[in-house]
Amino acid sequence: MTVLESLRVAFRALAANKLRAALTMLGIIIGVAAVIALMSAGEGVSTFIAEQFQAVGTNLLFVVPGSLSDASAGGPMAMTAGGAELTNSDAEALRDPLRAPDVALVAPQVRNVTVVA
């Protein structure tokens, strides 16, 4: 069977089953559109998250009390549950240009986590 003969058979089958051919094309079109929509949504979310991280800035450093072993045991909030604390004197030490010459700004914060039952 030649290529030309195969094409003739295919077109005859399409002409004989117009509804089936139309529904098949519609299914393919809807499937491709769904894949494109999902890929676009995923790319948009990825861009949004990257922009949020960039908004924080690459020149910022957050200092929290605790150790790495505390953080790995229970997540970031586990670091604040331990006995280690940062005080105002720690913030003042970071403000001192002789002790920390590359620090431009220090903004101490107080955070408290409470469980309401």
XYZ file of C-alpha atoms in Angstrom:
117
model
C 0.000 0.000 0.000
C 1.510 3.337 -1.071
C 1.354 6.584 0.834
C -1.115 8.040 -1.651
C -3.405 5.038 -1.275
C -3.188 5.280 2.527
C -4.222 8.942 2.374
C -7.205 8.062 0.162
C -8.364 5.412 2.636
C -7.952 7.846 5.538
C -9.948 10.613 3.839
C -12.698 8.157 2.882
C -12.942 7.031 6.515
C -13.129 10.666 7.667
C -15.819 11.451 5.098
C -17.839 8.389 6.094
C -17.657 9.166 9.842
C -17.952 12.961 10.014
C -19.357 13.097 13.545
C -16.628 10.820 14.904
C -13.955 12.900 13.147
C -15.426 16.154 14.495
C -15.635 14.822 18.052
C -12.076 13.501 17.848
C -10.794 16.888 16.671
C -12.786 18.641 19.397
C -11.281 16.343 22.042
C -7.766 16.991 20.784
C -8.352 20.762 20.715
C -9.745 20.777 24.261
C -6.857 18.618 25.502
C -4.203 20.848 23.953
C -5.935 23.971 25.316
C -6.038 22.441 28.805
C -2.330 21.601 28.699
C -1.475 25.133 27.524
C -3.653 26.673 30.260
C -2.054 24.547 32.989
C 1.459 25.289 31.762
C 0.676 29.023 31.687
C -0.783 28.926 35.191
C 2.255 27.048 36.497
C 4.624 29.518 34.890
C 2.642 32.422 36.343
C 2.770 30.984 39.853
C 6.490 30.312 39.481
C 7.102 33.905 38.383
C 4.979 35.244 41.247
C 6.911 33.246 43.846
C 10.258 34.326 42.378
C 9.145 37.970 42.517
C 8.111 37.577 46.155
C 11.547 36.220 47.075
C 13.257 39.008 45.130
C 11.110 41.603 46.911
C 12.642 40.527 50.222
C 16.050 41.398 48.798
C 19.379 39.684 48.628
C 20.996 42.172 50.986
C 18.847 41.334 54.030
C 19.820 39.058 56.887
C 17.385 37.836 59.516
C 18.905 36.736 62.827
C 16.814 34.466 65.058
C 17.757 32.750 68.306
C 18.354 29.030 68.423
C 20.576 26.479 66.769
C 20.382 24.454 63.588
C 19.598 21.300 65.536
C 16.564 23.065 67.051
C 15.329 24.091 63.603
C 15.682 20.656 62.040
C 13.762 19.001 64.861
C 10.580 21.034 64.609
C 10.774 23.574 61.803
C 11.477 27.292 62.034
C 9.148 27.859 64.982
C 11.105 25.354 67.080
C 14.004 27.802 67.193
C 11.993 30.263 69.266
C 10.855 27.571 71.687
C 14.320 26.996 73.131
C 16.078 28.858 75.895
C 18.186 31.033 73.578
C 17.153 34.669 73.396
C 18.321 37.767 71.614
C 18.338 40.933 73.683
C 18.454 44.647 72.981
C 22.172 44.578 73.740
C 22.599 42.153 70.812
C 20.817 44.629 68.543
C 22.955 47.484 69.863
C 26.103 45.440 69.214
C 25.032 45.002 65.596
C 24.368 48.746 65.286
C 27.948 49.554 66.362
C 29.915 50.371 63.180
C 33.182 49.280 64.806
C 31.864 45.812 65.688
C 29.771 45.280 62.525
C 30.989 47.690 59.829
C 28.888 46.205 57.004
C 25.558 46.453 58.835
C 23.494 49.366 57.527
C 20.318 48.991 59.591
C 19.133 46.995 62.590
C 15.413 46.581 63.274
C 14.705 44.379 66.295
C 11.307 42.673 66.426
C 9.383 40.857 69.114
C 7.398 37.795 68.062
C 5.207 35.699 70.268
C 3.317 32.555 69.343
C 0.307 31.655 71.448
C -2.022 28.703 71.079
C -5.649 29.584 71.756
C -7.746 26.596 72.768
